[in-house]
């Protein structure tokens, strides 16, 4: 039996971690095994890759090396944590995944989308989320709130045009496969967003439990 893979995506400072945490707590209270994780950097090897990716000291990192390091982080993450958890039947709730690389490195840095997608398909063995929650927000507002929170890494510092391309990148991915996405305006109150996410995830879990050939937990 395979578990369920839910990913949160969106720009910096849109409230992904808050919503991922609320969803994980709700699932755990319903008795599900939940693995709450994030990219980049969850794991021993991953933390080292994250340091290279986000430190202002690596300002010289080129766009292709950046994309490959995000893919390396992801390959290790899938291998070490995500696949084993899904094989056990857990619900994996992950902050960022392949779409972040397609949006930030593909649309943002303007790398060829097909190449970035191909590298990531190889890195993940083709593992695609069952549901991606996209928290959409005007990047100017989002970055202002991220800065207030004291975060300002190498990628956040990339400028408003870059972040506008990232936002359009995410929206384009969601529009291309609407059945696998829940797109929400991140400005909505935290409780309202949580309710919308919870309701969609509950439907997803019911559908998956009913799917022919699946073992019901
Ligand atoms: P994240 O850890 O979500 O940010 P924070 O901890 O500051 O909230 O992500 C760090 C940065 O890396 C963020 O600016 C988005 C960027 N990023 C990419 O550019 N590509 C990727 O594939 C991923 C996963 C993140």
XYZ file of N, CA and C and ligand atoms in Angstrom:
676
model
N 0.828 -1.202 0.000
C 0.000 0.000 0.000
C 0.867 1.259 0.000
N 0.391 2.257 -0.683
C 1.155 3.492 -0.779
C 0.437 4.571 0.019
N 1.204 5.411 0.676
C 0.626 6.515 1.445
C 0.165 7.649 0.542
N 0.043 8.826 1.138
C -0.474 9.985 0.407
C 0.524 11.129 0.545
N 0.774 11.787 -0.587
C 1.834 12.798 -0.645
C 1.204 14.174 -0.914
N 1.276 15.044 0.098
C 0.700 16.391 -0.015
C 1.830 17.416 0.069
N 1.872 18.324 -0.889
C 2.947 19.324 -0.944
C 2.346 20.732 -0.858
N 3.041 21.605 -0.127
C 2.682 23.024 -0.077
C 3.670 23.809 -0.917
N 3.143 24.638 -1.809
C 4.009 25.460 -2.659
C 3.563 26.913 -2.614
N 4.443 27.788 -3.080
C 4.142 29.219 -3.139
C 5.413 30.006 -2.912
N 5.295 31.316 -3.037
C 6.457 32.180 -2.876
C 6.935 32.211 -1.426
N 7.932 33.055 -1.185
C 8.466 33.198 0.173
C 7.495 34.033 1.003
N 7.286 33.616 2.254
C 6.484 34.421 3.179
C 4.984 34.341 2.956
N 4.477 33.257 2.340
C 3.029 33.159 2.101
C 2.298 32.351 3.171
N 3.039 31.755 4.105
C 2.385 31.009 5.191
C 2.298 29.508 4.963
N 3.202 28.963 4.125
C 3.199 27.514 3.861
C 3.433 26.703 5.122
N 4.428 27.116 5.908
C 4.784 26.320 7.096
C 3.640 26.298 8.095
N 2.965 27.438 8.262
C 1.824 27.498 9.185
C 0.761 26.507 8.749
N 0.412 26.546 7.454
C -0.660 25.669 6.973
C -0.230 24.198 6.977
N 1.020 23.922 6.639
C 1.498 22.537 6.658
C 1.445 21.991 8.085
N 1.820 22.819 9.041
C 1.792 22.410 10.447
C 0.367 22.131 10.921
N -0.566 23.003 10.539
C -1.970 22.806 10.941
C -2.541 21.532 10.320
N -2.220 21.304 9.045
C -2.733 20.099 8.387
C -2.156 18.843 9.038
N -0.853 18.876 9.328
C -0.210 17.709 9.940
C -0.833 17.411 11.307
N -1.102 18.451 12.080
C -1.691 18.252 13.416
C -3.099 17.666 13.288
N -3.850 18.157 12.313
C -5.218 17.655 12.109
C -5.199 16.182 11.693
N -4.296 15.825 10.788
C -4.199 14.428 10.348
C -3.781 13.513 11.500
N -2.824 13.981 12.302
C -2.356 13.169 13.436
C -3.497 12.948 14.420
N -4.317 13.999 14.625
C -5.449 13.877 15.560
C -6.477 12.875 15.028
N -6.499 12.666 13.700
C -7.396 11.656 13.125
C -6.758 10.270 13.105
N -5.588 10.156 13.720
C -4.954 8.846 13.867
C -4.091 8.412 12.693
N -3.772 9.353 11.776
C -2.918 8.986 10.646
C -1.454 9.135 11.029
N -0.592 8.290 10.460
C 0.836 8.553 10.607
C 1.186 9.695 9.655
N 1.741 10.774 10.196
C 2.068 11.935 9.378
C 3.570 12.172 9.429
N 4.176 12.400 8.285
C 5.573 12.801 8.234
C 5.593 14.221 7.682
N 5.991 15.156 8.530
C 6.022 16.577 8.169
C 7.455 16.914 7.794
N 7.662 17.399 6.584
C 9.036 17.645 6.144
C 9.098 18.858 5.216
N 10.294 19.172 4.729
C 10.464 20.390 3.930
C 11.670 20.256 3.000
N 11.699 21.102 1.982
C 12.872 21.241 1.103
C 13.206 22.725 0.991
N 14.451 23.093 0.866
C 15.616 22.214 0.928
C 16.117 22.049 2.362
N 16.714 20.874 2.642
C 17.517 20.787 3.862
C 17.110 19.816 4.943
N 16.066 18.970 4.748
C 15.675 18.076 5.845
C 16.473 16.776 5.786
N 17.426 16.630 6.679
C 18.305 15.452 6.707
C 19.741 15.920 6.842
N 20.618 14.964 7.184
C 22.007 15.357 7.465
C 22.725 15.868 6.206
N 22.608 15.086 5.135
C 23.230 15.488 3.864
C 22.529 16.751 3.348
N 21.195 16.747 3.477
C 20.397 17.856 2.950
C 20.731 19.188 3.616
N 21.006 19.150 4.910
C 21.317 20.399 5.623
C 22.581 21.028 5.049
N 23.521 20.160 4.623
C 24.761 20.696 4.025
C 24.488 21.318 2.666
N 23.620 20.652 1.892
C 23.276 21.213 0.568
C 22.540 22.541 0.759
N 21.646 22.596 1.740
C 20.880 23.831 1.999
C 21.825 25.002 2.304
N 22.867 24.703 3.080
C 23.790 25.778 3.449
C 24.448 26.387 2.209
N 24.803 25.513 1.243
C 25.417 26.033 0.004
C 24.389 26.852 -0.772
N 23.164 26.338 -0.831
C 22.138 26.986 -1.650
C 21.729 28.355 -1.136
N 21.647 28.511 0.161
C 21.012 29.723 0.684
C 21.955 30.746 1.291
N 23.207 30.372 1.505
C 24.100 31.323 2.133
C 24.431 32.485 1.189
N 24.371 33.720 1.687
C 24.805 34.859 0.864
C 26.281 34.716 0.459
N 27.036 33.851 1.166
C 28.448 33.648 0.833
C 28.624 32.929 -0.502
N 27.570 32.235 -1.006
C 27.698 31.535 -2.285
C 27.015 32.324 -3.398
N 27.198 33.624 -3.385
C 26.586 34.509 -4.382
C 27.006 34.133 -5.798
N 28.165 33.472 -5.955
C 28.659 33.119 -7.282
C 28.037 31.866 -7.875
N 27.144 31.201 -7.141
C 26.524 29.966 -7.632
C 25.709 30.255 -8.902
N 26.019 29.556 -9.988
C 25.303 29.790 -11.254
C 23.953 29.102 -11.281
N 23.068 29.526 -12.214
C 21.702 28.993 -12.260
C 21.627 27.473 -12.457
N 22.517 26.909 -13.289
C 22.442 25.455 -13.521
C 22.899 24.684 -12.291
N 23.993 25.151 -11.664
C 24.469 24.489 -10.448
C 23.399 24.593 -9.354
N 22.755 25.746 -9.289
C 21.686 25.937 -8.295
C 20.563 24.921 -8.532
N 20.122 24.785 -9.785
C 19.040 23.845 -10.101
C 19.453 22.408 -9.770
N 20.714 22.071 -10.076
C 21.190 20.701 -9.810
C 21.305 20.434 -8.314
N 21.701 21.443 -7.541
C 21.792 21.248 -6.081
C 20.403 21.080 -5.459
N 19.410 21.830 -5.944
C 18.039 21.615 -5.447
C 17.574 20.200 -5.813
N 17.943 19.745 -7.026
C 17.549 18.394 -7.437
C 18.285 17.336 -6.610
N 19.550 17.615 -6.256
C 20.317 16.677 -5.425
C 19.697 16.575 -4.029
N 19.338 17.716 -3.478
C 18.660 17.741 -2.169
C 17.397 16.871 -2.231
N 16.658 17.030 -3.326
C 15.373 16.331 -3.503
C 15.581 14.830 -3.683
N 16.596 14.447 -4.467
C 16.866 13.020 -4.689
C 17.152 12.331 -3.358
N 17.971 12.977 -2.535
C 18.319 12.422 -1.231
C 17.092 12.367 -0.314
N 16.288 13.399 -0.366
C 15.074 13.511 0.461
C 14.079 12.397 0.120
N 13.863 12.175 -1.191
C 12.930 11.134 -1.631
C 13.467 9.763 -1.206
N 14.760 9.557 -1.425
C 15.396 8.274 -1.139
C 15.368 7.940 0.355
N 15.701 8.934 1.159
C 15.927 8.675 2.584
C 14.630 8.764 3.391
N 13.748 9.665 3.037
C 12.606 9.949 3.899
C 11.241 9.780 3.229
N 11.046 10.380 2.046
C 9.679 10.432 1.495
C 9.199 9.056 1.020
N 10.012 8.382 0.197
C 9.598 7.052 -0.323
C 9.362 6.053 0.804
N 10.305 5.925 1.741
C 10.054 4.967 2.826
C 8.763 5.279 3.587
N 8.496 6.568 3.817
C 7.277 6.936 4.556
C 6.033 6.565 3.738
N 6.055 6.834 2.436
C 4.901 6.494 1.588
C 4.730 4.974 1.508
N 5.838 4.250 1.466
C 5.751 2.783 1.425
C 5.113 2.224 2.694
N 5.321 2.931 3.819
C 4.689 2.497 5.079
C 3.218 2.862 5.125
N 2.766 3.718 4.214
C 1.370 4.145 4.211
C 1.138 5.462 4.916
N 2.210 6.180 5.240
C 2.067 7.469 5.942
C 1.536 8.547 5.000
N 1.036 9.632 5.612
C 0.744 10.840 4.841
C 1.978 11.728 4.972
N 2.587 12.075 3.860
C 3.753 12.958 3.873
C 3.274 14.373 3.544
N 3.573 15.311 4.445
C 3.211 16.725 4.250
C 4.516 17.488 4.084
N 4.766 17.967 2.874
C 6.083 18.534 2.553
C 5.965 19.991 2.102
N 6.800 20.805 2.697
C 6.923 22.213 2.349
C 7.873 22.309 1.155
N 7.363 22.587 -0.030
C 8.102 22.701 -1.295
C 8.527 21.342 -1.854
N 8.553 21.283 -3.214
C 8.989 20.062 -3.932
C 9.363 20.484 -5.358
N 9.175 19.612 -6.326
C 9.645 19.865 -7.699
C 9.149 21.207 -8.256
N 7.910 21.567 -7.974
C 7.370 22.814 -8.541
C 8.190 24.026 -8.128
N 8.796 23.983 -6.939
C 9.638 25.113 -6.526
C 10.810 25.281 -7.485
N 11.407 24.162 -7.913
C 12.531 24.272 -8.850
C 12.044 24.719 -10.229
N 10.874 24.211 -10.638
C 10.332 24.640 -11.937
C 10.019 26.134 -11.907
N 9.493 26.628 -10.773
C 9.103 28.040 -10.688
C 10.320 28.949 -10.453
N 11.172 28.620 -9.464
C 12.295 29.518 -9.121
C 13.442 29.414 -10.132
N 13.847 28.155 -10.432
C 14.999 28.030 -11.329
C 14.541 28.069 -12.795
N 13.402 27.424 -13.104
C 12.889 27.430 -14.477
C 12.392 28.814 -14.868
N 11.266 29.228 -14.262
C 10.659 30.517 -14.631
C 11.469 31.697 -14.092
N 11.992 31.580 -12.864
C 12.678 32.701 -12.219
C 14.044 32.977 -12.834
N 14.896 31.945 -12.867
C 16.258 32.122 -13.426
C 16.249 31.998 -14.944
N 15.068 31.586 -15.465
C 14.887 31.367 -16.894
C 15.823 30.265 -17.427
N 15.642 29.061 -16.857
C 16.280 27.861 -17.411
C 15.221 27.121 -18.221
N 15.679 26.311 -19.169
C 14.748 25.576 -20.032
C 13.857 24.650 -19.192
N 12.535 24.873 -19.291
C 11.571 24.169 -18.430
C 11.640 22.657 -18.619
N 11.771 22.216 -19.874
C 11.768 20.773 -20.131
C 12.991 20.113 -19.494
N 14.150 20.793 -19.546
C 15.360 20.216 -18.943
C 15.226 20.146 -17.427
N 14.702 21.217 -16.821
C 14.543 21.229 -15.355
C 13.569 20.121 -14.942
N 12.493 19.948 -15.710
C 11.509 18.906 -15.399
C 12.141 17.518 -15.523
N 12.950 17.345 -16.566
C 13.576 16.031 -16.810
C 14.562 15.657 -15.700
N 15.371 16.621 -15.275
C 16.338 16.382 -14.198
C 15.602 15.997 -12.913
N 14.486 16.674 -12.665
C 13.733 16.400 -11.434
C 12.987 15.074 -11.497
N 12.506 14.713 -12.686
C 11.836 13.415 -12.825
C 12.838 12.300 -12.535
N 14.072 12.490 -13.003
C 15.123 11.500 -12.742
C 15.473 11.469 -11.254
N 15.630 12.664 -10.665
C 16.029 12.757 -9.250
C 15.003 12.103 -8.330
N 13.733 12.196 -8.680
C 12.666 11.714 -7.785
C 12.137 10.346 -8.188
N 12.663 9.776 -9.277
C 12.103 8.521 -9.779
C 10.666 8.708 -10.230
N 10.330 9.932 -10.617
C 8.983 10.200 -11.139
C 7.913 10.348 -10.068
N 8.319 10.526 -8.821
C 7.321 10.670 -7.741
C 6.634 12.038 -7.826
N 5.303 12.003 -8.019
C 4.491 13.218 -8.181
C 3.543 13.309 -6.977
N 3.339 14.508 -6.408
C 2.419 14.622 -5.268
C 0.981 14.234 -5.647
N 0.248 13.702 -4.678
C -1.179 13.432 -4.902
C -1.954 14.743 -4.914
N -1.494 15.688 -4.101
C -2.127 17.012 -4.070
C -1.062 18.066 -3.781
N -1.125 19.170 -4.520
C -0.268 20.324 -4.236
C -1.159 21.494 -3.869
N -0.926 22.052 -2.674
C -1.650 23.247 -2.243
C -0.770 24.442 -2.598
N -1.273 25.287 -3.496
C -0.515 26.477 -3.895
C -1.102 27.688 -3.187
N -0.295 28.301 -2.316
C -0.724 29.521 -1.620
C -0.203 30.692 -2.444
N -1.139 31.374 -3.084
C -0.770 32.404 -4.060
C -0.855 33.792 -3.425
N 0.190 34.587 -3.657
C 0.223 35.943 -3.089
C 1.126 36.829 -3.947
N 0.743 38.099 -4.040
C 1.580 39.085 -4.706
C 2.956 39.097 -4.022
N 4.044 38.851 -4.790
C 5.353 38.695 -4.148
C 5.832 39.925 -3.384
N 5.368 41.110 -3.753
C 5.823 42.309 -3.025
C 5.337 42.234 -1.578
N 4.053 41.872 -1.406
C 3.487 41.735 -0.051
C 4.141 40.571 0.683
N 4.346 39.470 -0.024
C 4.891 38.278 0.615
C 6.318 38.512 1.099
N 7.124 39.165 0.266
C 8.525 39.391 0.658
C 8.617 40.372 1.815
N 7.702 41.346 1.846
C 7.697 42.291 2.961
C 7.438 41.533 4.256
N 6.516 40.572 4.225
C 6.222 39.833 5.455
C 7.377 38.889 5.802
N 8.049 38.319 4.794
C 9.208 37.454 5.075
C 10.328 38.267 5.722
N 10.513 39.493 5.243
C 11.580 40.331 5.804
C 11.270 40.728 7.238
N 9.976 41.009 7.467
C 9.580 41.343 8.846
C 9.909 40.191 9.781
N 9.734 38.964 9.250
C 10.005 37.794 10.086
C 11.516 37.540 10.218
N 12.338 38.381 9.619
C 13.780 38.286 9.794
C 14.455 37.340 8.813
N 13.702 36.812 7.821
C 14.317 35.896 6.857
C 14.714 36.710 5.626
N 15.894 36.458 5.122
C 16.289 37.142 3.893
C 17.476 36.397 3.307
N 17.160 35.256 2.654
C 18.264 34.441 2.158
C 18.662 34.861 0.739
N 19.610 34.104 0.160
C 20.160 34.453 -1.153
C 19.076 34.539 -2.226
N 18.074 33.644 -2.141
C 17.053 33.617 -3.193
C 15.991 34.691 -2.957
N 15.662 34.937 -1.700
C 14.709 36.023 -1.414
C 15.248 37.364 -1.912
N 16.571 37.462 -1.946
C 17.196 38.724 -2.337
C 17.217 38.941 -3.855
N 16.565 38.047 -4.633
C 16.721 38.082 -6.099
C 15.926 39.178 -6.813
N 15.077 39.935 -6.132
C 14.412 41.065 -6.789
C 12.964 40.775 -7.174
N 12.187 41.864 -7.351
C 10.740 41.699 -7.522
C 10.363 41.118 -8.890
N 11.135 41.412 -9.933
C 10.784 40.834 -11.246
C 10.975 39.321 -11.239
N 12.072 38.910 -10.606
C 12.328 37.463 -10.440
C 11.144 36.817 -9.721
N 10.709 37.423 -8.607
C 9.642 36.808 -7.809
C 8.290 36.869 -8.524
N 8.103 37.854 -9.387
C 6.867 37.903 -10.183
C 6.857 36.744 -11.190
N 8.024 36.433 -11.778
C 8.100 35.287 -12.712
C 7.844 33.975 -11.968
N 8.379 33.895 -10.736
C 8.174 32.688 -9.918
C 6.673 32.474 -9.681
N 5.981 33.559 -9.325
C 4.540 33.440 -9.054
C 3.804 32.939 -10.302
N 4.114 33.532 -11.451
C 3.453 33.106 -12.691
C 3.821 31.657 -13.022
N 5.051 31.275 -12.694
C 5.484 29.883 -12.908
C 4.605 28.915 -12.128
N 4.388 29.207 -10.853
C 3.534 28.347 -10.023
C 2.109 28.296 -10.582
N 1.560 29.457 -10.921
C 0.169 29.499 -11.402
C 0.032 28.717 -12.713
N 1.050 28.792 -13.563
C 1.030 28.049 -14.825
C 1.027 26.544 -14.598
N 1.819 26.085 -13.618
C 1.866 24.648 -13.318
C 0.506 24.171 -12.814
N -0.118 24.971 -11.946
C -1.425 24.588 -11.396
C -2.483 24.565 -12.500
N -2.415 25.534 -13.415
C -3.416 25.608 -14.489
C -3.282 24.420 -15.447
N -2.068 23.883 -15.553
C -1.840 22.781 -16.497
C -2.351 21.438 -15.972
N -2.553 21.326 -14.657
C -3.039 20.045 -14.085
C -3.974 20.337 -12.917
N -5.102 21.013 -13.158
C -5.934 21.524 -12.053
C -6.430 20.442 -11.093
N -6.534 19.192 -11.556
C -7.055 18.141 -10.667
C -6.078 17.794 -9.544
N -4.818 18.135 -9.727
C -3.810 17.808 -8.697
C -3.444 19.018 -7.824
N -4.162 20.146 -8.009
C -3.811 21.370 -7.268
C -5.012 21.944 -6.532
N -4.723 22.585 -5.412
C -5.692 23.447 -4.737
C -5.006 24.810 -4.641
N -5.524 25.778 -5.377
C -4.911 27.115 -5.392
C -5.746 28.017 -4.497
N -5.100 28.632 -3.512
C -5.822 29.478 -2.555
C -5.143 30.833 -2.438
N -5.943 31.899 -2.264
C -5.339 33.213 -2.055
C -4.766 33.280 -0.630
N -3.463 33.443 -0.529
C -2.795 33.344 0.773
C -3.170 34.466 1.733
N -3.861 35.497 1.211
C -4.279 36.603 2.080
C -5.449 36.245 2.982
N -6.150 35.165 2.659
C -7.300 34.740 3.466
C -6.838 34.441 4.894
N -7.761 34.549 5.867
C -7.359 34.249 7.247
C -6.863 32.802 7.392
N -5.940 32.612 8.317
C -5.315 31.297 8.533
C -6.365 30.204 8.721
N -7.406 30.495 9.529
C -8.410 29.467 9.834
C -9.217 29.086 8.590
N -9.516 30.065 7.748
C -10.301 29.792 6.533
C -9.480 28.949 5.553
N -8.205 29.274 5.437
C -7.323 28.496 4.557
C -7.226 27.060 5.059
N -7.041 26.925 6.356
C -6.911 25.582 6.944
C -8.162 24.761 6.662
N -9.319 25.389 6.792
C -10.568 24.657 6.570
C -10.672 24.175 5.119
N -10.302 25.046 4.187
C -10.366 24.668 2.765
C -9.399 23.516 2.465
N -8.220 23.579 3.056
C -7.195 22.553 2.812
C -7.634 21.213 3.417
N -8.141 21.307 4.655
C -8.596 20.118 5.384
C -9.686 19.400 4.585
N -10.608 20.185 4.077
C -11.741 19.594 3.362
C -11.254 18.882 2.086
N -10.322 19.502 1.377
C -9.800 18.876 0.148
C -8.995 17.619 0.467
N -8.222 17.669 1.557
C -7.403 16.502 1.921
C -8.301 15.362 2.408
N -9.360 15.695 3.135
C -10.295 14.655 3.602
C -10.905 13.929 2.402
N -11.304 14.691 1.380
C -11.867 14.091 0.164
C -10.828 13.190 -0.508
N -9.607 13.693 -0.595
C -8.527 12.924 -1.222
C -8.304 11.599 -0.486
N -8.254 11.645 0.838
C -7.997 10.425 1.609
C -9.157 9.442 1.449
N -10.393 9.948 1.408
C -11.556 9.070 1.199
C -11.485 8.403 -0.173
N -11.169 9.214 -1.199
C -11.080 8.658 -2.556
C -10.009 7.578 -2.618
N -8.894 7.844 -1.982
C -7.785 6.884 -2.057
C -8.110 5.614 -1.296
N -8.836 5.736 -0.186
C -9.222 4.547 0.580
C -10.191 3.688 -0.229
N -11.009 4.349 -1.096
C -12.018 3.635 -1.888
C -11.477 3.100 -3.207
N -10.265 3.528 -3.566
C -9.759 3.170 -4.896
C -9.656 1.652 -5.036
N -10.055 1.078 -6.199
C -10.011 -0.363 -6.375
C -8.582 -0.873 -6.187
N -8.449 -1.993 -5.528
C -7.130 -2.604 -5.372
C -6.344 -2.069 -4.187
N -6.911 -1.078 -3.475
C -6.176 -0.541 -2.321
C -6.596 -1.248 -1.048
N -5.653 -1.397 -0.166
C -5.978 -1.924 1.159
C -6.511 -0.780 1.995
N -7.607 -0.987 2.677
C -8.149 0.066 3.523
C -7.478 -0.036 4.905
N -6.851 1.085 5.358
C -6.097 0.995 6.616
C -7.007 0.740 7.819
P 12.409 27.723 2.217
O 13.193 26.851 3.126
O 11.014 27.338 1.907
O 12.442 29.217 2.738
P 12.401 29.763 4.217
O 12.983 28.723 5.137
O 13.246 31.001 4.078
O 10.965 30.048 4.440
O 13.177 27.863 0.841
C 14.370 28.568 0.790
C 14.506 29.283 -0.510
O 14.839 28.375 -1.555
C 13.250 30.009 -0.948
O 13.612 31.323 -1.342
C 12.777 29.224 -2.144
C 14.041 28.628 -2.685
N 13.878 27.385 -3.449
C 14.229 27.350 -4.796
O 14.653 28.378 -5.358
N 14.124 26.174 -5.488
C 13.682 25.026 -4.905
O 13.606 23.963 -5.571
C 13.328 25.053 -3.508
C 12.876 23.811 -2.818
C 13.447 26.257 -2.823
